[in-house]
Amino acid sequence: MTTVRRAVLTLPAAPLGPDNPLPALRILDGTPAVDPRAVEGELPRDMARQLGYAPLRTVLPAPVRDGYGRERVPAELDAIVIENDRVRATVLPGLGGRVHSLHHKLTGRELVHRNPVFQPAAFALNGAWFAGGIEWNIGATGHTTLSCSPMHAAIVPAPGGGQMLRLWEWERLRDLPFQVDLWLPEGSDFLHVGVRIRNPHERTVPVYWWSNTAVPEDRRILAPAESAWHHGYERGLRRVPVPVAEAGAGRSEDRTYPLRSTLPADYFYDVPDAGRRWIAALDETGGGLVQTSTDLLRGRKLFLWGTAPGGRRWQEWLTAPGAPGYAEIQAGLARTQLEHLKLEGGAEFSWLETYGPLTADAGTVHGEDWGAARADVEGALESALPRAAVDAAYAAWRAAAADAEPVTVLAAGSGWGALEVLAHGHELPGTPFPAVTLGEEQKPWLELLRTGVLPPLPQGAPPGPSLVAGHWRDMLETAPAEPLTEYHLGIAQWHAGDLAQAVRSWERGLQQDCGVRWPLLYCLAVADQEGGHPARAAERFAEAFEALDGDDTVVTGALGREAVTALLAAGCVPQARALLDRLPEEARARGAFRLLEARLLLAEGRKGEARAVFDTGFEVADLREGAETLGDLWSALTDEPLPDAYEFRMRP
């Protein structure tokens, strides 16, 4: 019989640390996007339309998560194990519901890349993310803001009897509830995953979903396609043949083998509409993992790191020294991850995907005949798990289990869903958001909902998280115009694209005697930056730093980093030096501030001392994917090759 049970997973782990207390008024550098000027050829009509639909302007209301470091200590992580006599899946409910391990007991094979450490890195839309396993990405192009956040989890009756694990949360970028149901049918080698995204609103909402699976990179990646859309770190988009594509300088590379590619890249496979959706990662014996789904999950993708120094350095950065590398095979609602789909009010998207072992003929899989290799894998998949069986399993889950109420609660997520249910009275069978999950972050908003007034802040406390959905903005507009209300109202207006009105709200807040002066000044400084006024922005950042009230080292570090960066950008070098020297030693010892120190030394004309910062060594824990800051600064200091420790560049 299939069982679902609690467990504990012990790993070397870097603590997540505190969230950034500054409101996320901008998307983070490096957020995936496409440059329209770098699109080659004519795009399919639906793809072109969806590329331009509802791009993300901010990650509000999610916080930026950048409080982690790179020192790992043994830590116990809550886990949930789903197991039958053939397969064991280990899920981390406190970390986005990640499937950490998928172990095939009959062969003793680990089917996914199981990261031996927990090391956050700045890959999610809001920062902290980690590599390995199977992750569930919802919200907008990129890794979900829930990558390192807790999910609600419970045991639910599975289709046909037995137990199923349900994970669910309220996704805040698009204001949508979703669920992920995982179960192992009796006697099955395949983990079944039912996913449902519901739109409880009257308005149409943009939707994004990709399931990402890390697999060992010494595999061949096969999918039912003869072409793919290539997206690299140059942000272009072009159709290329599969498996072999031109790699420049008269060279060609077989990109179905991740280790035969030089540069990191995405390959979005052009899967025919009528064909079965699947993707597989198979080793030299013809064995490995296959993922397949019902037809709604149409997209399939390979992400590879390549063999260039930057990609190899990122692999080391995300896992343990000496650990094997990985690639990712992925499945999504659209052709590419650069698109968003429309979900009408009151409607839902739901589908079934499965993950399990597959063995095909090794000679055919690794032969030169791509058509024969695909056909052999698809035939082996049909024998192991017929397409009709997947469709039937989806129908049974959707009819009898998707709405089933939780029986045993295993873990609690955030209280944001409970707040939305209280605000609107949503009926969401199967995914309860009970009031008991409301916490300190929701209390001010609960009071606004009940009384129409935001409570005042404790002396010296930061203003806390903002809510930006239209109904909260409406409530803020009718609340008494206190400085804290003006702060949150301005953020909601900024998120809605009403930038001028946001500035007016923040300026009104400053006109009053208030305890939220530095947050209002910070917001106005960002508005100046976005409006093309770097000198005024730098002045306001410095003024916000001067207005800090209390000794909150997290706020001091976050605002100090922004202020020094803005002062440098505006050419205010002496002011930048004075502010940096005032920061606590604990903050200045962190890698991000060592990088700022090197930049400041260069601006002061002290090249030798800036070079010494590199020679001493530092690590910027929240370095963004695709960042070229280290390489650019090094090139300004010397003509010597960039040391491997600082080589994170993903472009030629």
PDB file of C-alpha atoms in Angstrom, residues 27-32 56 59 62-65 68 98 120-131 135 137-138 140-149 173 318 622-625:
ATOM      1  CA  ILE A  27      12.070  43.426 -10.780  1.00  0.00           C
ATOM      2  CA  LEU A  28      15.519  42.124  -9.906  1.00  0.00           C
ATOM      3  CA  ASP A  29      18.346  42.339 -12.412  1.00  0.00           C
ATOM      4  CA  GLY A  30      18.632  39.221 -14.546  1.00  0.00           C
ATOM      5  CA  THR A  31      14.913  38.374 -14.602  1.00  0.00           C
ATOM      6  CA  PRO A  32      14.379  36.282 -17.772  1.00  0.00           C
ATOM      7  CA  LEU A  56       6.055  41.502 -14.642  1.00  0.00           C
ATOM      8  CA  VAL A  59       7.629  41.267  -7.629  1.00  0.00           C
ATOM      9  CA  ALA A  62       6.397  39.273  -2.430  1.00  0.00           C
ATOM     10  CA  PRO A  63       9.472  40.237  -0.393  1.00  0.00           C
ATOM     11  CA  VAL A  64      13.003  40.085  -1.744  1.00  0.00           C
ATOM     12  CA  ARG A  65      14.811  37.210  -0.059  1.00  0.00           C
ATOM     13  CA  TYR A  68      21.252  34.088   3.243  1.00  0.00           C
ATOM     14  CA  ARG A  98      10.167  20.644  -3.860  1.00  0.00           C
ATOM     15  CA  PRO A 120      20.096  29.417  -1.613  1.00  0.00           C
ATOM     16  CA  ALA A 121      21.123  31.546  -4.576  1.00  0.00           C
ATOM     17  CA  ALA A 122      19.571  34.543  -6.333  1.00  0.00           C
ATOM     18  CA  PHE A 123      17.706  32.745  -9.118  1.00  0.00           C
ATOM     19  CA  ALA A 124      14.062  33.165  -8.043  1.00  0.00           C
ATOM     20  CA  LEU A 125      12.021  36.174  -9.106  1.00  0.00           C
ATOM     21  CA  ASN A 126      12.467  37.493  -5.565  1.00  0.00           C
ATOM     22  CA  GLY A 127      15.897  36.062  -4.790  1.00  0.00           C
ATOM     23  CA  ALA A 128      16.349  32.854  -2.824  1.00  0.00           C
ATOM     24  CA  TRP A 129      16.138  29.610  -4.823  1.00  0.00           C
ATOM     25  CA  PHE A 130      18.029  26.327  -4.709  1.00  0.00           C
ATOM     26  CA  ALA A 131      18.963  23.647  -7.229  1.00  0.00           C
ATOM     27  CA  GLU A 135      10.089  22.290  -8.519  1.00  0.00           C
ATOM     28  CA  ASN A 137       6.959  27.325 -10.794  1.00  0.00           C
ATOM     29  CA  ILE A 138       3.895  29.558 -10.853  1.00  0.00           C
ATOM     30  CA  ALA A 140       5.567  34.831 -13.937  1.00  0.00           C
ATOM     31  CA  THR A 141       8.557  34.093 -16.123  1.00  0.00           C
ATOM     32  CA  GLY A 142      11.267  32.719 -13.847  1.00  0.00           C
ATOM     33  CA  HIS A 143      11.577  30.657 -10.697  1.00  0.00           C
ATOM     34  CA  THR A 144       8.601  31.203  -8.389  1.00  0.00           C
ATOM     35  CA  THR A 145       8.692  33.550  -5.417  1.00  0.00           C
ATOM     36  CA  LEU A 146       7.611  30.484  -3.387  1.00  0.00           C
ATOM     37  CA  SER A 147      10.873  28.615  -4.082  1.00  0.00           C
ATOM     38  CA  CYS A 148      11.957  28.788  -0.445  1.00  0.00           C
ATOM     39  CA  SER A 149       8.562  29.349   1.199  1.00  0.00           C
ATOM     40  CA  LEU A 173       2.068  37.783  -7.849  1.00  0.00           C
ATOM     41  CA  LEU A 318      24.760  25.849  -6.399  1.00  0.00           C
ATOM     42  CA  ASP A 622      23.114  36.963  -3.712  1.00  0.00           C
ATOM     43  CA  LEU A 623      24.875  37.378  -7.055  1.00  0.00           C
ATOM     44  CA  ARG A 624      22.143  37.284  -9.712  1.00  0.00           C
ATOM     45  CA  GLU A 625      21.999  34.711 -12.482  1.00  0.00           C
TER      46      GLU A 625
END
